[in-house]
PDB file of C-alpha atoms in Angstrom:
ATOM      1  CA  UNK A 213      25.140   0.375  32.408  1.00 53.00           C
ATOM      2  CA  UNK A 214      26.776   0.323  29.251  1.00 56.00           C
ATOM      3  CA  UNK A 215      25.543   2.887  25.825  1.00 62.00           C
ATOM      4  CA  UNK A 216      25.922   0.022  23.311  1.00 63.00           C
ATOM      5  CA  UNK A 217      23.150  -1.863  21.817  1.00 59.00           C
ATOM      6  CA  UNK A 218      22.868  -5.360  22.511  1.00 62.00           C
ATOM      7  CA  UNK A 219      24.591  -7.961  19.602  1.00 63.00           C
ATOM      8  CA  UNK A 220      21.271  -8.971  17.989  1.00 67.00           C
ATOM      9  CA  UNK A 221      19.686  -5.214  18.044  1.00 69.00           C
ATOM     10  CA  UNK A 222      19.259  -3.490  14.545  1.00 68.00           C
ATOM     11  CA  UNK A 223      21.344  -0.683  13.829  1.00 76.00           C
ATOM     12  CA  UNK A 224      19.378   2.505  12.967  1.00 73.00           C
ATOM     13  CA  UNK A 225      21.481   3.404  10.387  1.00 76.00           C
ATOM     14  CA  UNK A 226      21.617  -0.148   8.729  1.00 74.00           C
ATOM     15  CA  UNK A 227      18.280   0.280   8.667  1.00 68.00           C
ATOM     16  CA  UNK A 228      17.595   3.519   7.435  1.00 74.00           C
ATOM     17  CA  UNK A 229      19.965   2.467   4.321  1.00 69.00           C
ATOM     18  CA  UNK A 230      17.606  -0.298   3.739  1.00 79.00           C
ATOM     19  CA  UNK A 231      14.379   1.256   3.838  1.00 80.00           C
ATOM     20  CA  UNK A 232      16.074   4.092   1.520  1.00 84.00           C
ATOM     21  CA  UNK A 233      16.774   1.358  -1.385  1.00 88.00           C
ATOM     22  CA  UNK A 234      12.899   0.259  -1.699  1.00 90.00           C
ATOM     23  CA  UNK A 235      10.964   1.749  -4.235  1.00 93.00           C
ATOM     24  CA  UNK A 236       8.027   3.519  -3.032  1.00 94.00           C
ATOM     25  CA  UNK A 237       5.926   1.120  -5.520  1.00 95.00           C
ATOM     26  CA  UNK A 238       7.000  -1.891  -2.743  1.00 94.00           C
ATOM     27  CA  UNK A 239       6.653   0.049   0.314  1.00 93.00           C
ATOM     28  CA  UNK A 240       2.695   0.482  -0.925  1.00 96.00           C
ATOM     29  CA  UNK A 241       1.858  -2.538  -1.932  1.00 96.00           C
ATOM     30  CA  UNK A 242       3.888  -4.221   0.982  1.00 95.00           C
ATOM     31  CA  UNK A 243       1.782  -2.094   3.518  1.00 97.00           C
ATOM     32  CA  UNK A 244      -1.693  -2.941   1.397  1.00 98.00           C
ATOM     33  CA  UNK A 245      -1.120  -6.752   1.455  1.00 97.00           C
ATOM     34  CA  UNK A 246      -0.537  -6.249   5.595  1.00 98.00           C
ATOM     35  CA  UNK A 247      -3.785  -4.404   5.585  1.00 98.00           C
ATOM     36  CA  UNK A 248      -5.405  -7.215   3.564  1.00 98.00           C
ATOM     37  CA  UNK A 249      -3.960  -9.712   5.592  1.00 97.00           C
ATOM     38  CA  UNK A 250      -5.432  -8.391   8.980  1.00 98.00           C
ATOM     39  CA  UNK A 251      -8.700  -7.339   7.622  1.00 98.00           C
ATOM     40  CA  UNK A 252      -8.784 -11.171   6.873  1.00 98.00           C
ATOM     41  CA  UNK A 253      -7.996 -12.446  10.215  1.00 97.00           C
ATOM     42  CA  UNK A 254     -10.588 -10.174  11.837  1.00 98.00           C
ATOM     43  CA  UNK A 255     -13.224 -11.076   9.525  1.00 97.00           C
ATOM     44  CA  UNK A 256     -12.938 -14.860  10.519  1.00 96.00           C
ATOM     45  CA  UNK A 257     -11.372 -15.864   7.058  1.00 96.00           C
ATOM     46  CA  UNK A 258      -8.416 -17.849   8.477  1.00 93.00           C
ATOM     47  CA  UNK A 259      -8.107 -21.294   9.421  1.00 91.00           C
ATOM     48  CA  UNK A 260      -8.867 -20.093  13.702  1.00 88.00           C
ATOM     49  CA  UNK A 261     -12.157 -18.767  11.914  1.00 86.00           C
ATOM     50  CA  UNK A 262     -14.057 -17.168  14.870  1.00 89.00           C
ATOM     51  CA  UNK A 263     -11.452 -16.968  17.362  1.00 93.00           C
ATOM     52  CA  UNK A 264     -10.228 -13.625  16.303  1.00 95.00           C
ATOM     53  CA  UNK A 265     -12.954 -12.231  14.746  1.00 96.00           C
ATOM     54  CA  UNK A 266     -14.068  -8.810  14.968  1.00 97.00           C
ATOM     55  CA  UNK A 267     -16.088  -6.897  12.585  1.00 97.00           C
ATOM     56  CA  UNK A 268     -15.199  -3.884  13.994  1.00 97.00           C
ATOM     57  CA  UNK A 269     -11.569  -3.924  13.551  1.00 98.00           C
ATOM     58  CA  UNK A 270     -12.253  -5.419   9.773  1.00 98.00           C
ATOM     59  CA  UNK A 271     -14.261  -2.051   9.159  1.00 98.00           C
ATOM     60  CA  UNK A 272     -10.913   0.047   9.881  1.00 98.00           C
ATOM     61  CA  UNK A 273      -8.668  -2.306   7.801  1.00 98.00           C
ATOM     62  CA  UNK A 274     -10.842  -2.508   5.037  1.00 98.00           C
ATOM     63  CA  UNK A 275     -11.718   1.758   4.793  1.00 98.00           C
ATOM     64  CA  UNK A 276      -7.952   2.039   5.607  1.00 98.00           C
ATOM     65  CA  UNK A 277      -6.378  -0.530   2.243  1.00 98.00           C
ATOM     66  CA  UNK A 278      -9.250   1.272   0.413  1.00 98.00           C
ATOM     67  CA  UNK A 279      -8.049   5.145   1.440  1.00 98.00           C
ATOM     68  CA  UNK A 280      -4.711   4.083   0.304  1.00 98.00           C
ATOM     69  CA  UNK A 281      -5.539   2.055  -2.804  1.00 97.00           C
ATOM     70  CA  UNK A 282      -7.329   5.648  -3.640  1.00 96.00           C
ATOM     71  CA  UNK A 283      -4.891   7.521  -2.880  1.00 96.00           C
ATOM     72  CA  UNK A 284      -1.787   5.726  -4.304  1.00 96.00           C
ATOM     73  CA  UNK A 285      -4.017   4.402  -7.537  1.00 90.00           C
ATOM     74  CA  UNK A 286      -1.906   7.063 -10.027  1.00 90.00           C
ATOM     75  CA  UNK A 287       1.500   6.280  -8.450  1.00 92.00           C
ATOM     76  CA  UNK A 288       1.062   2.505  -8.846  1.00 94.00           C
ATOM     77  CA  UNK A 289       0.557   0.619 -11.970  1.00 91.00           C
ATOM     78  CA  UNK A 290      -2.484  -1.508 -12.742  1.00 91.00           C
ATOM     79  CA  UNK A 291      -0.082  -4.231 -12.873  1.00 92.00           C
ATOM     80  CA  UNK A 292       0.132  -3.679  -8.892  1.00 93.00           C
ATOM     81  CA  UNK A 293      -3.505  -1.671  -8.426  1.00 94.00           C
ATOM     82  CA  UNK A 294      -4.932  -4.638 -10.283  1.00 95.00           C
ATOM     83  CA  UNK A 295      -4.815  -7.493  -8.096  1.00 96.00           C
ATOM     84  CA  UNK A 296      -5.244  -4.889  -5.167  1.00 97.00           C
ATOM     85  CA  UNK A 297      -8.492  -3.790  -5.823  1.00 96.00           C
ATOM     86  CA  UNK A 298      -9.387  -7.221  -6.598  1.00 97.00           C
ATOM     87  CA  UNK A 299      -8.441  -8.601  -3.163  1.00 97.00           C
ATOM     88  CA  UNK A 300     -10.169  -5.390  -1.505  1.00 98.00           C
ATOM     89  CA  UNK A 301     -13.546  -6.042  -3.215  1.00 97.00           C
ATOM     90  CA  UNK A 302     -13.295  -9.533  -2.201  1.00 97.00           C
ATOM     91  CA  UNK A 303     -12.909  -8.525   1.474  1.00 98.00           C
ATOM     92  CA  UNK A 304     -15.962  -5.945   0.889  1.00 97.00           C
ATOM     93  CA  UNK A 305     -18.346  -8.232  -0.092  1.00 96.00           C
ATOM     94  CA  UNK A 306     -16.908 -10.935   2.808  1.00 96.00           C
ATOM     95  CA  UNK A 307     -17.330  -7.881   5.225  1.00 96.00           C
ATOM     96  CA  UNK A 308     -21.056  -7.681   3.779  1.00 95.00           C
ATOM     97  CA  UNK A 309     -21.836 -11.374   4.409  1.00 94.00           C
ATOM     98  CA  UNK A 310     -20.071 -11.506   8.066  1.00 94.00           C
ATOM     99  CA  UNK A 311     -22.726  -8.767   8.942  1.00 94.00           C
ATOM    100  CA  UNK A 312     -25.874  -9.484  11.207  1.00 93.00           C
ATOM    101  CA  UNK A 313     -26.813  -6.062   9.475  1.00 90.00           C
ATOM    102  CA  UNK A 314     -25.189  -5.072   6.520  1.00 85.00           C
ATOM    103  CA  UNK A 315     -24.837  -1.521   5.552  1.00 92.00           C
ATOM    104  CA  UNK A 316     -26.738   0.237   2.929  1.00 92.00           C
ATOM    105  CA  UNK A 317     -24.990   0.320  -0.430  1.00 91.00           C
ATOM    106  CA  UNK A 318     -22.065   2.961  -0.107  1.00 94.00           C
ATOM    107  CA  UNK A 319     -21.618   2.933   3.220  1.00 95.00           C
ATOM    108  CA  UNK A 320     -19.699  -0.152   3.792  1.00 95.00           C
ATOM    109  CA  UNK A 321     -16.157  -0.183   4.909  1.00 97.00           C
ATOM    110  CA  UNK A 322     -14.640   1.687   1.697  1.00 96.00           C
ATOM    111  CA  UNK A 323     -17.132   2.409  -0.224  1.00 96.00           C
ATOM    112  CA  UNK A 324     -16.788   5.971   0.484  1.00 95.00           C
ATOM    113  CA  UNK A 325     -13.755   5.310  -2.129  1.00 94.00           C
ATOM    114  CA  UNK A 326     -14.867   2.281  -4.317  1.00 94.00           C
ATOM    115  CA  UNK A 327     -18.240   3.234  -4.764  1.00 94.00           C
ATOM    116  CA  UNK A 328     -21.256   0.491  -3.579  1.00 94.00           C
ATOM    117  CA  UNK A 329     -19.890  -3.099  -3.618  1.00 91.00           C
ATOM    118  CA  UNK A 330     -23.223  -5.510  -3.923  1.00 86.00           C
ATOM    119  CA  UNK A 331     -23.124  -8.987  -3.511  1.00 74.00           C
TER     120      UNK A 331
END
């Protein structure tokens, strides 16, 4: 058995180089559109619609983009926080109508950060 990676493998250190050159700024915003993304998909909002939706798994997306939309809103600028926030409400309020019972105001996914999202 031979030590060396295969041809089409990434090298560590290539990679480590290239995650070193993004500013922080694009790391955040990179990881809070991924969040969006899936929070979408398991809320039904893609063209499959119901096939993978799960209103569960949308709850931990959602109070997960918000935590870090909270937590990264002074390191960002609104330029970047902005649109953000906007695309987070818009999931809170689809989370809202996608539930059989929706939570009281405040304690929807994120609210504990964005205060009461009404519809």
């Amino acid at each position: 058995m031979s030590d060396t990676p295969p041809a089409d493998s990434p090298d560590f250190d290539e990679l480590t180089r290239d995650i070193a050159e993004v500013p922080a700024v694009e790391v955040i915003v990179t990881v809070a559109v991924n969040l969006m993304s899936a929070a979408a998909v398991k809320l039904g909002l893609t063209e499959e619609g119901d096939k993978y939706k799960d209103l569960d798994e949308a709850r931990k997306l959602i109070h997960a983009l918000a935590g870090l939309l909270d937590g990264s809103a002074t390191e960002i600028s609104s330029f970047h926080a902005a649109p953000l926030r906007d695309g987070l409400k818009s999931l809170q309020l689809a989370f809202r109508e996608a539930s059989i019972v929706p939570d009281e105001p405040g304690q929807g996914p994120g609210e504990k950060y964005t205060g009461p999202v009404y519809s």
